[in-house]
Coordinates of C-alpha atoms in Angstrom, one line a residue:
X1 CA 0.0 0.0 0.0
X2 CA 2.8 2.3 0.9
X3 CA 4.5 1.6 -2.5
X4 CA 1.3 2.4 -4.3
X5 CA 1.0 5.7 -2.5
X6 CA 4.6 6.6 -3.3
X7 CA 4.1 5.8 -7.0
X8 CA 0.8 7.7 -7.1
X9 CA 2.6 10.7 -5.5
X10 CA 5.4 10.6 -8.0
X11 CA 2.9 10.4 -10.9
X12 CA 0.8 13.3 -9.6
X13 CA 3.9 15.4 -9.0
X14 CA 5.1 14.7 -12.6
X15 CA 1.7 15.6 -14.0
X16 CA 1.7 18.8 -12.0
X17 CA 5.1 19.7 -13.3
X18 CA 4.2 19.0 -16.9
X19 CA 1.0 21.1 -16.6
X20 CA 3.0 24.0 -15.1
X21 CA 5.5 23.8 -17.9
X22 CA 2.7 23.9 -20.5
X23 CA 1.0 26.8 -18.7
X24 CA 4.2 28.7 -18.6
X25 CA 5.0 28.3 -22.3
X26 CA 1.4 28.6 -23.7
X27 CA -0.1 31.0 -21.2
X28 CA 2.3 33.1 -19.1
X29 CA 4.9 33.6 -21.8
X30 CA 2.5 34.7 -24.5
X31 CA -0.1 36.8 -22.6
X32 CA -0.1 40.0 -20.6
X33 CA -0.5 40.0 -16.9
X34 CA -4.1 40.4 -15.8
X35 CA -5.5 39.9 -19.4
X36 CA -8.6 37.9 -20.2
X37 CA -6.4 35.5 -22.2
X38 CA -4.1 34.7 -19.3
X39 CA -7.0 34.2 -16.9
X40 CA -8.8 31.8 -19.4
X41 CA -5.6 29.9 -20.0
X42 CA -5.0 29.5 -16.3
X43 CA -8.5 28.2 -15.7
X44 CA -8.0 25.7 -18.6
X45 CA -4.7 24.6 -17.1
X46 CA -6.5 23.6 -13.9
X47 CA -9.8 22.3 -15.4
X48 CA -8.4 20.1 -18.2
X49 CA -6.2 17.8 -15.9
X50 CA -9.2 17.4 -13.6
X51 CA -11.3 16.2 -16.5
X52 CA -8.6 13.8 -17.5
X53 CA -8.4 12.4 -14.0
X54 CA -12.2 12.1 -14.0
X55 CA -12.2 10.3 -17.3
X56 CA -9.6 7.8 -16.0
X57 CA -11.3 7.0 -12.7
X58 CA -15.1 7.6 -13.3
X59 CA -15.8 4.0 -14.5
X60 CA -14.1 2.2 -11.7
X61 CA -15.6 4.7 -9.2
X62 CA -19.1 3.6 -10.4
X63 CA -20.1 6.9 -11.8
X64 CA -23.3 7.1 -13.9
X65 CA -22.6 6.2 -17.5
X66 CA -23.8 9.6 -18.7
X67 CA -21.2 11.2 -16.5
X68 CA -18.5 8.9 -17.9
X69 CA -19.5 9.9 -21.4
X70 CA -19.5 13.6 -20.4
X71 CA -15.9 13.7 -19.1
X72 CA -14.5 11.1 -21.4
X73 CA -14.2 13.1 -24.6
X74 CA -12.5 16.3 -23.2
X75 CA -10.6 14.4 -20.6
X76 CA -9.1 11.8 -22.9
X77 CA -8.4 14.2 -25.8
X78 CA -6.6 16.5 -23.4
X79 CA -4.2 13.6 -22.5
X80 CA -3.4 13.2 -26.2
X81 CA -3.0 16.9 -26.7
X82 CA -0.8 17.2 -23.7
X83 CA 1.5 14.5 -25.0
X84 CA 2.1 16.2 -28.3
X85 CA 2.1 19.8 -26.9
X86 CA 4.9 18.8 -24.5
X87 CA 6.9 17.1 -27.3
X88 CA 6.5 20.1 -29.6
X89 CA 7.4 22.6 -26.9
X90 CA 10.5 20.6 -25.9
X91 CA 11.6 20.6 -29.6
X92 CA 10.8 24.3 -29.6
X93 CA 13.3 24.9 -26.8
X94 CA 16.1 24.3 -29.3
X95 CA 14.5 26.6 -31.9
X96 CA 13.8 29.4 -29.4
X97 CA 17.4 30.7 -28.9
X98 CA 18.2 30.4 -32.6
X99 CA 15.1 32.5 -33.5
X100 CA 16.0 35.1 -30.9
X101 CA 19.6 35.3 -32.2
X102 CA 18.4 35.8 -35.8
X103 CA 16.0 38.5 -34.8
X104 CA 18.7 40.3 -32.8
X105 CA 21.1 40.1 -35.6
X106 CA 18.5 41.4 -38.1
X107 CA 17.7 44.3 -35.8
X108 CA 21.4 45.2 -35.4
X109 CA 21.9 45.1 -39.2
X110 CA 18.9 47.4 -39.7
X111 CA 20.4 50.0 -37.3
X112 CA 24.0 50.1 -38.6
X113 CA 23.2 51.9 -42.0
X114 CA 21.3 54.7 -40.2
X115 CA 24.2 55.4 -37.8
X116 CA 26.6 55.5 -40.7
X117 CA 24.5 58.0 -42.7
X118 CA 24.1 60.4 -39.8
X119 CA 27.9 60.3 -39.1
X120 CA 28.7 61.1 -42.7
X121 CA 26.4 64.1 -42.8
X122 CA 27.9 65.7 -39.7
X123 CA 31.5 65.3 -40.9
X124 CA 30.9 66.4 -44.6
X125 CA 33.1 69.6 -45.2
X126 CA 31.8 72.7 -47.0
X127 CA 33.2 74.1 -50.3
X128 CA 36.9 75.1 -50.1
X129 CA 37.7 78.5 -51.7
X130 CA 40.3 78.5 -54.5
X131 CA 43.4 80.7 -54.5
X132 CA 42.0 82.9 -57.3
X133 CA 39.3 84.1 -55.0
X134 CA 41.7 85.8 -52.7
X135 CA 41.9 85.5 -49.0
X136 CA 38.7 85.0 -47.2
X137 CA 37.8 88.2 -45.3
X138 CA 37.6 87.9 -41.6
X139 CA 34.1 88.5 -40.4
X140 CA 33.7 89.2 -36.8
X141 CA 30.7 88.9 -34.7
X142 CA 30.2 92.7 -34.6
X143 CA 30.3 92.8 -38.4
X144 CA 27.6 90.2 -38.6
X145 CA 25.4 92.0 -36.2
X146 CA 26.1 95.4 -38.0
X147 CA 25.4 94.1 -41.4
X148 CA 23.4 96.6 -43.5
X149 CA 19.9 96.1 -44.5
X150 CA 18.8 96.1 -48.1
X151 CA 17.9 99.8 -48.3
X152 CA 21.5 100.9 -47.2
X153 CA 23.1 99.0 -50.0
X154 CA 23.8 102.2 -52.0
X155 CA 25.6 103.8 -49.1
X156 CA 27.8 100.7 -48.8
X157 CA 28.6 100.9 -52.5
X158 CA 29.5 104.6 -52.5
X159 CA 31.7 104.7 -49.5
X160 CA 33.3 101.4 -49.7
X161 CA 33.0 98.6 -47.3
X162 CA 34.7 100.4 -44.5
X163 CA 32.5 103.5 -44.7
X164 CA 29.4 101.5 -45.0
X165 CA 30.3 99.6 -41.8
X166 CA 31.1 102.9 -40.0
X167 CA 28.0 104.9 -41.1
X168 CA 25.4 102.2 -41.0
X169 CA 23.2 102.7 -38.0
X170 CA 23.1 99.9 -35.5
X171 CA 19.9 97.9 -35.8
X172 CA 17.6 98.1 -32.8
X173 CA 18.1 95.4 -30.2
X174 CA 15.7 92.5 -30.5
X175 CA 14.5 90.9 -27.4
X176 CA 16.3 87.7 -26.8
X177 CA 14.2 84.7 -27.9
X178 CA 14.1 82.2 -25.0
X179 CA 15.6 78.9 -25.8
X180 CA 13.1 76.2 -26.1
X181 CA 12.8 74.0 -23.1
X182 CA 14.5 70.7 -23.5
X183 CA 12.1 67.8 -24.3
X184 CA 11.5 65.5 -21.5
X185 CA 13.7 62.4 -21.6
X186 CA 11.8 59.4 -22.9
X187 CA 12.6 56.0 -21.6
X188 CA 14.6 54.0 -24.1
X189 CA 12.6 51.3 -25.7
X190 CA 13.5 47.8 -24.8
X191 CA 13.0 45.9 -28.1
X192 CA 14.5 42.7 -26.7
X193 CA 11.4 42.3 -24.6
X194 CA 9.0 42.5 -27.6
X195 CA 11.2 40.2 -29.5
X196 CA 11.1 37.7 -26.7
X197 CA 7.3 37.9 -26.6
X198 CA 7.2 37.4 -30.4
X199 CA 9.5 34.4 -30.2
X200 CA 7.3 32.9 -27.4
X201 CA 4.2 33.4 -29.4
X202 CA 5.7 31.9 -32.5
X203 CA 7.1 28.8 -30.8
X204 CA 4.0 28.4 -28.6
X205 CA 1.6 28.8 -31.5
X206 CA 3.5 26.4 -33.7
X207 CA 3.6 23.8 -30.9
X208 CA -0.2 24.2 -30.3
X209 CA -0.8 23.9 -34.1
X210 CA 1.3 20.8 -34.5
X211 CA -0.2 19.1 -31.5
X212 CA -3.8 20.0 -32.5
X213 CA -3.2 18.8 -36.1
X214 CA -1.7 15.6 -34.9
X215 CA -4.5 14.8 -32.5
X216 CA -7.2 15.7 -35.0
X217 CA -5.7 13.4 -37.7
X218 CA -5.3 10.6 -35.1
X219 CA -8.9 11.0 -34.0
X220 CA -10.2 10.9 -37.5
X221 CA -8.3 7.7 -38.1
X222 CA -10.1 6.0 -35.2
X223 CA -13.6 7.4 -35.9
X224 CA -13.2 6.5 -39.6
X225 CA -12.9 2.8 -38.6
X226 CA -10.2 0.2 -39.2
X227 CA -8.8 -0.8 -42.5
X228 CA -8.4 -4.4 -43.7
X229 CA -4.9 -5.8 -43.7
X230 CA -4.2 -9.1 -45.5
X231 CA -1.5 -11.5 -44.4
X232 CA -0.7 -14.9 -45.8
X233 CA 0.6 -17.5 -43.3
X234 CA 2.1 -20.8 -44.6
X235 CA 1.5 -23.7 -42.3
X236 CA 3.3 -27.0 -42.9
X237 CA 0.6 -29.2 -41.3
X238 CA -2.4 -28.1 -43.2
X239 CA -3.5 -29.9 -46.4
X240 CA -4.5 -28.6 -49.7
X241 CA -8.2 -28.6 -48.7
X242 CA -7.4 -25.8 -46.2
X243 CA -5.3 -23.7 -48.5
X244 CA -6.7 -20.2 -48.8
X245 CA -8.7 -20.5 -45.5
X246 CA -9.4 -17.0 -44.3
X247 CA -9.6 -15.9 -40.6
X248 CA -10.8 -12.4 -39.9
X249 CA -8.8 -11.3 -36.8
X250 CA -10.1 -8.4 -34.8
X251 CA -8.9 -7.3 -31.4
X252 CA -9.1 -4.3 -29.0
X253 CA -12.4 -2.9 -30.1
X254 CA -12.8 -1.1 -26.8
X255 CA -16.4 -0.2 -26.7
X256 CA -16.9 2.3 -24.0
X257 CA -17.9 5.9 -23.1
X258 CA -16.2 7.2 -26.3
X259 CA -16.6 4.4 -28.9
X260 CA -20.1 3.0 -29.0
X261 CA -22.6 1.3 -31.2
X262 CA -21.6 3.2 -34.4
X263 CA -18.0 2.0 -33.9
X264 CA -19.1 -1.6 -33.5
X265 CA -21.3 -1.4 -36.6
X266 CA -18.4 -0.1 -38.7
X267 CA -16.3 -3.0 -37.6
X268 CA -19.0 -5.6 -38.2
X269 CA -19.6 -4.2 -41.7
X270 CA -15.9 -4.2 -42.5
X271 CA -15.5 -7.8 -41.3
X272 CA -18.5 -9.1 -43.2
X273 CA -17.2 -7.4 -46.4
X274 CA -14.2 -9.7 -46.4
X275 CA -16.4 -12.8 -46.4
X276 CA -14.1 -14.8 -44.0
X277 CA -14.4 -18.5 -43.2
X278 CA -13.9 -17.8 -39.5
X279 CA -14.0 -14.7 -37.2
X280 CA -11.6 -14.4 -34.2
X281 CA -12.3 -11.7 -31.6
X282 CA -9.2 -11.8 -29.5
X283 CA -10.0 -9.8 -26.4
X284 CA -10.5 -6.3 -25.1
X285 CA -14.0 -6.0 -26.6
X286 CA -15.2 -3.5 -23.9
X287 CA -14.4 -1.0 -21.3
X288 CA -17.5 -1.1 -19.2
X289 CA -20.3 -3.3 -17.9
X290 CA -22.9 -5.2 -19.8
X291 CA -25.5 -2.9 -18.3
X292 CA -23.9 0.2 -19.8
X293 CA -22.5 -1.2 -23.0
X294 CA -24.8 -4.1 -23.9
X295 CA -26.7 -2.0 -26.6
X296 CA -23.4 -0.9 -28.1
X297 CA -22.3 -4.5 -28.6
X298 CA -25.5 -5.6 -30.3
X299 CA -24.2 -5.2 -33.9
X300 CA -21.8 -8.2 -33.2
X301 CA -24.9 -10.4 -33.7
X302 CA -24.6 -9.5 -37.4
X303 CA -21.2 -11.2 -37.8
X304 CA -21.3 -13.8 -40.6
X305 CA -18.7 -16.5 -41.3
X306 CA -18.9 -20.1 -42.6
X307 CA -17.4 -21.6 -39.4
X308 CA -18.7 -19.0 -37.0
X309 CA -17.2 -16.3 -34.7
X310 CA -15.1 -17.1 -31.7
X311 CA -14.2 -15.0 -28.7
X312 CA -11.5 -15.0 -26.0
X313 CA -11.2 -12.6 -23.0
X314 CA -8.7 -9.8 -22.8
X315 CA -7.4 -8.0 -19.7
X316 CA -10.1 -5.3 -20.0
X317 CA -12.9 -7.8 -19.7
X318 CA -11.7 -8.5 -16.2
X319 CA -12.0 -4.8 -15.4
X320 CA -15.6 -4.9 -16.7
X321 CA -17.1 -8.2 -15.4
X322 CA -15.6 -11.0 -17.6
X323 CA -18.2 -13.7 -16.7
X324 CA -21.1 -11.4 -17.6
X325 CA -19.5 -10.4 -20.9
X326 CA -18.8 -14.1 -21.8
X327 CA -22.4 -14.9 -21.3
X328 CA -23.5 -11.8 -23.3
X329 CA -21.3 -12.5 -26.3
X330 CA -22.7 -16.1 -26.3
X331 CA -26.2 -14.6 -26.6
X332 CA -25.0 -12.5 -29.5
X333 CA -23.9 -15.7 -31.4
X334 CA -20.2 -15.7 -30.7
X335 CA -18.6 -18.9 -29.2
X336 CA -16.3 -18.2 -26.2
X337 CA -13.2 -20.3 -25.9
X338 CA -12.2 -20.3 -22.3
X339 CA -9.2 -22.7 -22.2
X340 CA -11.0 -24.8 -24.7
X341 CA -10.6 -25.9 -28.3
X342 CA -12.7 -27.0 -31.3
X343 CA -11.7 -29.3 -34.1
X344 CA -12.3 -27.7 -37.5
X345 CA -11.8 -29.2 -40.9
X346 CA -8.0 -29.2 -41.4
X347 CA -6.8 -27.7 -38.0
X348 CA -7.6 -27.3 -34.3
X349 CA -8.7 -23.9 -33.0
X350 CA -8.0 -23.2 -29.3
X351 CA -8.4 -20.3 -27.0
X352 CA -7.2 -19.4 -23.6
X353 CA -8.3 -16.8 -21.0
X354 CA -6.2 -13.7 -20.6
X355 CA -3.4 -13.6 -18.0
X356 CA -5.3 -10.9 -16.1
X357 CA -7.8 -13.6 -15.1
X358 CA -5.2 -15.1 -12.8
X359 CA -6.2 -12.5 -10.2
X360 CA -9.6 -14.3 -10.2
X361 CA -8.2 -17.8 -10.5
X362 CA -9.2 -17.9 -14.2
X363 CA -6.0 -17.4 -16.2
X364 CA -4.8 -19.3 -19.2
X365 CA -4.7 -23.1 -18.9
X366 CA -2.7 -24.4 -21.9
X367 CA -2.8 -28.0 -20.8
X368 CA -6.6 -27.9 -20.8
X369 CA -6.8 -26.1 -24.1
X370 CA -4.1 -28.0 -26.0
X371 CA -3.5 -31.2 -24.1
X372 CA -4.4 -34.7 -25.5
X373 CA -4.7 -33.6 -29.1
X374 CA -3.3 -35.0 -32.3
X375 CA -0.1 -33.0 -32.9
X376 CA -0.1 -34.1 -36.5
X377 CA -2.9 -31.6 -37.0
X378 CA -2.2 -27.9 -37.3
X379 CA -3.3 -25.8 -34.4
X380 CA -4.3 -22.1 -34.2
X381 CA -4.4 -20.5 -30.8
X382 CA -6.4 -17.4 -29.8
X383 CA -4.7 -15.5 -26.9
X384 CA -5.1 -11.9 -26.2
X385 CA -1.6 -11.1 -25.1
X386 CA 1.5 -11.9 -27.1
X387 CA 3.5 -12.7 -23.9
X388 CA 2.1 -16.2 -23.8
X389 CA 3.9 -17.1 -27.0
X390 CA 6.5 -19.2 -25.1
X391 CA 3.8 -21.3 -23.6
X392 CA 2.4 -21.8 -27.1
X393 CA 5.7 -22.9 -28.4
X394 CA 6.0 -25.5 -25.6
X395 CA 2.6 -26.9 -26.5
X396 CA 3.3 -27.2 -30.2
X397 CA 1.1 -24.4 -31.5
X398 CA 1.6 -23.6 -35.1
X399 CA 0.0 -20.1 -35.2
X400 CA -0.9 -17.8 -32.3
X401 CA -3.3 -14.8 -33.0
X402 CA -3.1 -12.0 -30.5
X403 CA -3.7 -8.2 -30.0
X404 CA -3.3 -6.1 -26.8
X405 CA -0.4 -3.9 -28.0
X406 CA -2.4 -1.5 -30.2
X407 CA 0.9 -1.2 -32.0
X408 CA 1.8 1.4 -29.5
X409 CA -1.4 3.4 -30.4
X410 CA 0.3 6.9 -30.1
X411 CA 3.9 7.5 -31.0
X412 CA 6.3 7.4 -29.1
X413 CA 4.2 4.9 -27.1
X414 CA 5.3 2.2 -29.5
X415 CA 8.8 2.4 -28.0
X416 CA 7.4 1.4 -24.5
X417 CA 5.0 -1.2 -25.9
X418 CA 7.8 -2.8 -27.9
X419 CA 9.8 -3.3 -24.7
X420 CA 6.9 -4.9 -22.9
X421 CA 5.9 -7.4 -25.6
X422 CA 7.8 -10.0 -27.7
X423 CA 6.1 -8.7 -30.9
X424 CA 4.6 -5.2 -31.2
X425 CA 2.7 -5.9 -34.4
X426 CA 2.8 -8.1 -37.4
X427 CA 4.0 -11.7 -38.0
X428 CA 7.1 -13.2 -36.4
X429 CA 8.4 -16.7 -35.9
X430 CA 9.4 -18.2 -32.5
X431 CA 10.8 -21.7 -33.1
X432 CA 8.2 -23.7 -35.0
X433 CA 5.4 -21.3 -33.9
X434 CA 4.4 -18.2 -35.8
X435 CA 2.9 -15.3 -33.9
X436 CA 0.7 -12.6 -35.5
X437 CA -0.2 -9.5 -33.5
X438 CA -3.0 -7.2 -34.6
X439 CA -2.8 -3.4 -33.9
X440 CA -6.5 -3.6 -32.9
X441 CA -9.7 -2.0 -34.3
X442 CA -10.3 0.6 -31.6
X443 CA -8.4 2.7 -29.0
X444 CA -8.1 2.8 -25.3
X445 CA -8.2 6.1 -23.5
X446 CA -7.8 8.9 -26.0
X447 CA -9.6 7.9 -29.3
X448 CA -6.4 8.8 -31.1
X449 CA -3.9 6.8 -33.1
X450 CA -0.6 8.2 -34.3
X451 CA 1.8 6.0 -36.2
X452 CA -0.2 2.8 -35.4
X453 CA -3.3 2.8 -37.6
X454 CA -6.2 0.5 -36.6
X455 CA -6.8 -2.7 -38.6
X456 CA -8.8 -5.8 -39.1
X457 CA -6.5 -8.5 -40.4
X458 CA -7.6 -11.2 -42.8
X459 CA -5.2 -14.0 -42.2
X460 CA -5.1 -16.5 -45.1
X461 CA -3.7 -19.9 -44.4
X462 CA -1.5 -21.4 -47.0
X463 CA -0.6 -25.1 -47.5
X464 CA 2.9 -25.9 -48.5
X465 CA 1.4 -28.9 -50.4
X466 CA -0.5 -26.6 -52.7

């Protein structure tokens, strides 16, 4: 209990620090103190993480389903936005000083020519008299003051310059014009502050735009529905009669407060359009109780395949009442395989409970699902999590079909998911056993996928005898 509280404290501290950083870069650094924008941004920085916390905890706290739906969209989308805003802002920290340096250099370059022109004008000499003009007469201050007015020009001409200067009456004294009062000193502008604000707004705006565009595109990919992916898997033990057998693999549908009945209908329509021989629903069908999500799962009754549709539990079923959901999918026409198998024409199909069921004493039982069978026949195993692949190898499974990883769902989450699972997505071989992992058809938490598009995989078995 103490360890849990310590981990919770660390997580909450980390989230608080991340939100403070986002508030600083997207609110404080780009707005004016006391402005409406700053107040609104501060309120959002407090309300949005609270909505995210409510979205994550409302279902397990037993909140009404309408309340879960109300907080789910904004709460989960903010988590996705937060991820990409932080990544963009961190990348912007490297751009910020470069942009500031460029602006300062540009401003300095713009001021240099103006200073040069002013200095040249002040130092420019007047015209230099030539020797032919004779010596320049000395003009004293008194001579300038006693200079004749225009009407006395004749007197100056008749008597010569000296007489003119002597006889010219002194002009009346003019009252001294008071010197203009010096202009009040203005505070020198501080352009570096405005440039800093400009840089903050450019970097912050770009980060918000990149994050918003990324999340919008990732949300569109989920709401549009999964695309069909086709994979051919050769199996040595199947005969020619099974060559070309098609299994539609769908995992991680995640019906819940965000993805509901319309999402289920899109998936059912896409699966039926492939005309599979068999349908395998490999766990994490729901995020909620049968009471809340039963109507959303009803389109699954429309699934059509020659050999039927099969279901195994995922870890999220054990958060939502696994036994109740097993009974409900049976009512919808799917056949649950709970540590069980069925013999089909050409191969054995087995299914095991998810490892999360071990907390309830109902985890995977490979001996029960795969024991006492004819190993000359090919076997296909449905298991939600790829981590059980080594058990599958020990029990001679030819092909394991799994999900769980979501392919990482949102980059760079794929880096973490890849460390936690033997295979992140796609087809890989482990000894004599092949493992195929689907990215899933839905999304958990934020209805967003980035770098890991949702899929429904049509696995086509190929005989080496064909």
